mmCIF file of C-alpha atoms in Angstrom:
data_model
loop_
_atom_site.group_PDB
_atom_site.id
_atom_site.type_symbol
_atom_site.label_atom_id
_atom_site.label_comp_id
_atom_site.label_asym_id
_atom_site.label_seq_id
_atom_site.Cartn_x
_atom_site.Cartn_y
_atom_site.Cartn_z
ATOM 1 C CA MET A 1 -0.024 0.012 0.034
ATOM 2 C CA LEU A 2 1.238 3.479 -0.771
ATOM 3 C CA ASP A 3 2.016 5.977 1.927
ATOM 4 C CA PHE A 4 1.565 9.601 0.804
ATOM 5 C CA ASN A 5 3.427 12.551 2.348
ATOM 6 C CA PHE A 6 2.863 16.062 0.895
ATOM 7 C CA THR A 7 5.266 17.836 3.305
ATOM 8 C CA PRO A 8 6.981 19.824 1.972
ATOM 9 C CA PHE A 9 4.349 20.763 -0.552
ATOM 10 C CA PRO A 10 5.473 19.937 -4.070
ATOM 11 C CA VAL A 11 5.522 23.032 -6.291
ATOM 12 C CA ILE A 12 5.506 21.887 -9.923
ATOM 13 C CA GLU A 13 6.441 23.793 -12.990
ATOM 14 C CA THR A 14 5.942 23.342 -16.719
ATOM 15 C CA GLU A 15 6.886 25.472 -19.645
ATOM 16 C CA ARG A 16 4.131 28.016 -19.021
ATOM 17 C CA ILE A 17 2.583 27.366 -15.628
ATOM 18 C CA ILE A 18 3.325 26.920 -11.976
ATOM 19 C CA LEU A 19 1.275 24.550 -9.869
ATOM 20 C CA ASP A 20 1.541 25.631 -6.218
ATOM 21 C CA ARG A 21 -0.443 25.603 -2.989
ATOM 22 C CA LEU A 22 -3.766 27.483 -2.662
ATOM 23 C CA ASN A 23 -3.905 30.039 0.111
ATOM 24 C CA HIS A 24 -6.377 32.540 1.576
ATOM 25 C CA LYS A 25 -5.166 35.205 -0.925
ATOM 26 C CA ASP A 26 -6.814 33.112 -3.689
ATOM 27 C CA VAL A 27 -10.223 33.635 -2.192
ATOM 28 C CA GLN A 28 -11.533 35.961 -4.917
ATOM 29 C CA GLU A 29 -10.495 33.680 -7.728
ATOM 30 C CA VAL A 30 -11.764 30.501 -5.947
ATOM 31 C CA PHE A 31 -15.102 32.364 -5.377
ATOM 32 C CA GLU A 32 -15.201 33.360 -9.145
ATOM 33 C CA LEU A 33 -14.588 29.739 -10.193
ATOM 34 C CA ARG A 34 -16.881 27.908 -7.798
ATOM 35 C CA SER A 35 -19.779 30.441 -8.054
ATOM 36 C CA ASN A 36 -19.830 30.443 -11.897
ATOM 37 C CA PRO A 37 -22.710 28.237 -13.056
ATOM 38 C CA GLU A 38 -21.047 27.658 -16.425
ATOM 39 C CA ILE A 39 -17.755 26.396 -14.922
ATOM 40 C CA MET A 40 -19.599 24.336 -12.333
ATOM 41 C CA LYS A 41 -22.103 22.937 -14.858
ATOM 42 C CA PHE A 42 -20.488 19.515 -14.879
ATOM 43 C CA ILE A 43 -19.440 19.390 -11.253
ATOM 44 C CA PRO A 44 -22.279 18.177 -8.966
ATOM 45 C CA ARG A 45 -21.357 20.378 -6.034
ATOM 46 C CA PRO A 46 -23.125 23.450 -4.582
ATOM 47 C CA LEU A 47 -22.234 26.831 -5.989
ATOM 48 C CA THR A 48 -20.140 28.989 -3.696
ATOM 49 C CA LYS A 49 -22.281 31.794 -2.366
ATOM 50 C CA ASN A 50 -19.711 34.119 -0.826
ATOM 51 C CA HIS A 51 -16.069 34.531 0.244
ATOM 52 C CA GLU A 52 -16.664 32.529 3.418
ATOM 53 C CA ASP A 53 -17.661 29.521 1.285
ATOM 54 C CA ALA A 54 -14.518 30.035 -0.887
ATOM 55 C CA LEU A 55 -12.294 30.200 2.174
ATOM 56 C CA GLU A 56 -13.878 27.017 3.488
ATOM 57 C CA HIS A 57 -13.129 25.298 0.189
ATOM 58 C CA ILE A 58 -9.540 26.427 0.405
ATOM 59 C CA LYS A 59 -9.398 25.100 4.006
ATOM 60 C CA ILE A 60 -10.829 21.733 2.964
ATOM 61 C CA ILE A 61 -8.148 21.418 0.166
ATOM 62 C CA ASN A 62 -5.350 22.387 2.590
ATOM 63 C CA ASP A 63 -6.658 20.053 5.332
ATOM 64 C CA LYS A 64 -6.488 17.102 2.919
ATOM 65 C CA ILE A 65 -2.911 18.022 1.982
ATOM 66 C CA ASP A 66 -1.973 18.314 5.700
ATOM 67 C CA ASP A 67 -3.432 14.888 6.438
ATOM 68 C CA ASN A 68 -2.072 13.384 3.178
ATOM 69 C CA THR A 69 -5.521 12.274 1.922
ATOM 70 C CA GLY A 70 -5.656 14.431 -1.211
ATOM 71 C CA ILE A 71 -3.627 17.055 -2.962
ATOM 72 C CA ASN A 72 -4.659 20.012 -5.109
ATOM 73 C CA TRP A 73 -2.638 22.774 -6.695
ATOM 74 C CA SER A 74 -3.478 26.253 -7.873
ATOM 75 C CA ILE A 75 -2.806 26.810 -11.589
ATOM 76 C CA ARG A 76 -0.936 30.060 -12.308
ATOM 77 C CA LEU A 77 0.931 31.384 -15.346
ATOM 78 C CA LYS A 78 4.612 31.923 -14.681
ATOM 79 C CA GLY A 79 5.198 35.468 -13.613
ATOM 80 C CA ASN A 80 1.582 36.051 -12.669
ATOM 81 C CA PRO A 81 0.293 35.309 -9.130
ATOM 82 C CA LYS A 82 -3.379 35.212 -10.185
ATOM 83 C CA LEU A 83 -5.039 31.790 -9.752
ATOM 84 C CA LEU A 84 -6.496 30.542 -13.078
ATOM 85 C CA GLY A 85 -7.729 27.227 -11.914
ATOM 86 C CA ILE A 86 -7.328 24.201 -9.599
ATOM 87 C CA ILE A 87 -6.022 20.749 -10.410
ATOM 88 C CA GLY A 88 -5.282 17.773 -8.265
ATOM 89 C CA PHE A 89 -5.768 14.264 -7.018
ATOM 90 C CA TYR A 90 -9.134 14.547 -5.418
ATOM 91 C CA ARG A 91 -9.515 10.906 -4.238
ATOM 92 C CA LEU A 92 -6.445 8.898 -3.315
ATOM 93 C CA GLN A 93 -6.708 5.116 -3.106
ATOM 94 C CA PRO A 94 -3.406 4.107 -1.603
ATOM 95 C CA GLU A 95 -4.499 0.493 -1.233
ATOM 96 C CA ASN A 96 -5.116 0.374 -5.015
ATOM 97 C CA TYR A 97 -2.152 2.535 -6.137
ATOM 98 C CA ARG A 98 -4.771 4.672 -7.796
ATOM 99 C CA ALA A 99 -5.947 8.318 -7.692
ATOM 100 C CA GLU A 100 -8.617 10.448 -9.298
ATOM 101 C CA ILE A 101 -7.560 13.565 -11.124
ATOM 102 C CA GLY A 102 -9.859 16.558 -11.429
ATOM 103 C CA TYR A 103 -9.539 20.165 -12.618
ATOM 104 C CA MET A 104 -11.253 23.420 -13.260
ATOM 105 C CA LEU A 105 -10.161 26.540 -15.107
ATOM 106 C CA SER A 106 -11.338 30.087 -15.501
ATOM 107 C CA ALA A 107 -13.331 30.459 -18.758
ATOM 108 C CA ASP A 108 -10.937 33.181 -19.844
ATOM 109 C CA TYR A 109 -8.233 30.528 -20.265
ATOM 110 C CA HIS A 110 -10.253 27.710 -21.953
ATOM 111 C CA GLY A 111 -8.867 26.448 -25.210
ATOM 112 C CA LYS A 112 -5.329 27.628 -24.533
ATOM 113 C CA GLY A 113 -3.829 24.198 -23.734
ATOM 114 C CA ILE A 114 -3.355 24.973 -20.064
ATOM 115 C CA ILE A 115 -5.300 21.970 -18.670
ATOM 116 C CA PRO A 116 -3.607 19.437 -20.955
ATOM 117 C CA GLU A 117 -0.189 20.847 -19.976
ATOM 118 C CA ALA A 118 -1.130 20.626 -16.274
ATOM 119 C CA VAL A 119 -2.709 17.154 -16.598
ATOM 120 C CA ASN A 120 0.344 15.785 -18.469
ATOM 121 C CA ARG A 121 2.632 17.075 -15.732
ATOM 122 C CA LEU A 122 0.465 15.627 -12.974
ATOM 123 C CA ILE A 123 0.461 12.231 -14.786
ATOM 124 C CA LYS A 124 4.245 12.301 -14.599
ATOM 125 C CA PHE A 125 4.102 13.350 -10.863
ATOM 126 C CA GLY A 126 1.532 10.665 -10.094
ATOM 127 C CA PHE A 127 3.472 7.829 -11.678
ATOM 128 C CA GLU A 128 7.007 8.885 -10.850
ATOM 129 C CA ASP A 129 6.676 10.624 -7.413
ATOM 130 C CA LEU A 130 3.509 9.139 -5.966
ATOM 131 C CA LYS A 131 4.224 5.718 -7.383
ATOM 132 C CA LEU A 132 0.620 5.266 -8.697
ATOM 133 C CA HIS A 133 -0.319 2.396 -10.992
ATOM 134 C CA SER A 134 -3.378 4.116 -12.409
ATOM 135 C CA ILE A 135 -5.009 7.521 -12.595
ATOM 136 C CA GLU A 136 -8.740 7.908 -13.168
ATOM 137 C CA ALA A 137 -10.954 10.851 -14.134
ATOM 138 C CA VAL A 138 -14.695 10.790 -13.572
ATOM 139 C CA ILE A 139 -16.610 13.237 -15.787
ATOM 140 C CA ASP A 140 -20.101 14.083 -16.909
ATOM 141 C CA PRO A 141 -20.805 12.495 -20.279
ATOM 142 C CA GLY A 142 -21.830 15.916 -21.608
ATOM 143 C CA ASN A 143 -18.481 17.453 -20.762
ATOM 144 C CA HIS A 144 -16.985 17.049 -24.237
ATOM 145 C CA ALA A 145 -14.128 19.538 -23.563
ATOM 146 C CA SER A 146 -12.909 17.492 -20.597
ATOM 147 C CA GLU A 147 -13.268 14.305 -22.579
ATOM 148 C CA LYS A 148 -11.041 15.709 -25.349
ATOM 149 C CA VAL A 149 -8.417 16.749 -22.727
ATOM 150 C CA LEU A 150 -8.353 13.222 -21.255
ATOM 151 C CA GLN A 151 -8.093 11.566 -24.679
ATOM 152 C CA LYS A 152 -5.397 13.971 -25.701
ATOM 153 C CA CYS A 153 -3.491 12.973 -22.499
ATOM 154 C CA GLY A 154 -3.774 9.229 -23.272
ATOM 155 C CA PHE A 155 -6.708 8.316 -20.982
ATOM 156 C CA VAL A 156 -9.118 5.624 -22.205
ATOM 157 C CA LYS A 157 -12.805 5.291 -21.460
ATOM 158 C CA GLU A 158 -13.402 2.465 -18.897
ATOM 159 C CA ALA A 159 -17.069 2.789 -18.104
ATOM 160 C CA HIS A 160 -20.237 4.797 -18.531
ATOM 161 C CA LEU A 161 -22.305 4.438 -15.330
ATOM 162 C CA LYS A 162 -26.001 5.180 -15.846
ATOM 163 C CA GLU A 163 -27.774 7.365 -13.274
ATOM 164 C CA SER A 164 -25.172 6.484 -10.678
ATOM 165 C CA GLU A 165 -25.198 9.690 -8.671
ATOM 166 C CA PHE A 166 -28.227 11.610 -7.267
ATOM 167 C CA TRP A 167 -27.830 15.350 -7.368
ATOM 168 C CA GLU A 168 -30.390 18.099 -6.976
ATOM 169 C CA GLY A 169 -33.371 15.879 -7.510
ATOM 170 C CA LYS A 170 -32.139 13.846 -10.491
ATOM 171 C CA PHE A 171 -29.940 10.942 -11.258
ATOM 172 C CA LEU A 172 -26.755 11.695 -13.224
ATOM 173 C CA ASP A 173 -24.609 9.552 -15.500
ATOM 174 C CA LYS A 174 -20.850 9.597 -15.110
ATOM 175 C CA VAL A 175 -18.030 8.330 -17.361
ATOM 176 C CA ILE A 176 -14.758 7.023 -16.006
ATOM 177 C CA TYR A 177 -11.520 7.406 -17.941
ATOM 178 C CA SER A 178 -8.307 5.952 -16.823
ATOM 179 C CA LEU A 179 -4.581 5.779 -17.580
ATOM 180 C CA LEU A 180 -2.299 2.978 -16.500
ATOM 181 C CA GLU A 181 1.370 3.366 -15.713
ATOM 182 C CA LYS A 182 3.395 2.500 -18.760
#
């Protein structure tokens, strides 16, 4: 079984972006992301209503890092401290050498290749540093942009679960993509 330790926090860089730890200074950007119905359309979670909700979300993320049960990074362009999005391993399964990746990005940066760049770097981190055997992504079947990202990054469709989650009075389908360590 894997044993995760996120201390010190791993700051990760790519050609264009820095993935670092969220903090209370990111509250406005987290609020903007999580209160935007268009960005949250495929994420069955409540919309953030105010800065207190956003600070609580940041706290939950950081608590999971501190207790080594999950890890999320802020996405920033190099040379710019503004948070553009969040990416991370939301559900770690150390007993299965598996983790679930998830991400969200400000609409201003959609279509610029930022998420594939971040996903590819986290794939490398997941397999090389965390010693994962597989990485999964769970998406709404209507989220074609996310599906394209996953396919571009080498993920394959494993399952389409019909009406497997109940959210806001209706049953939702979900699609699972995965990538095995090469």
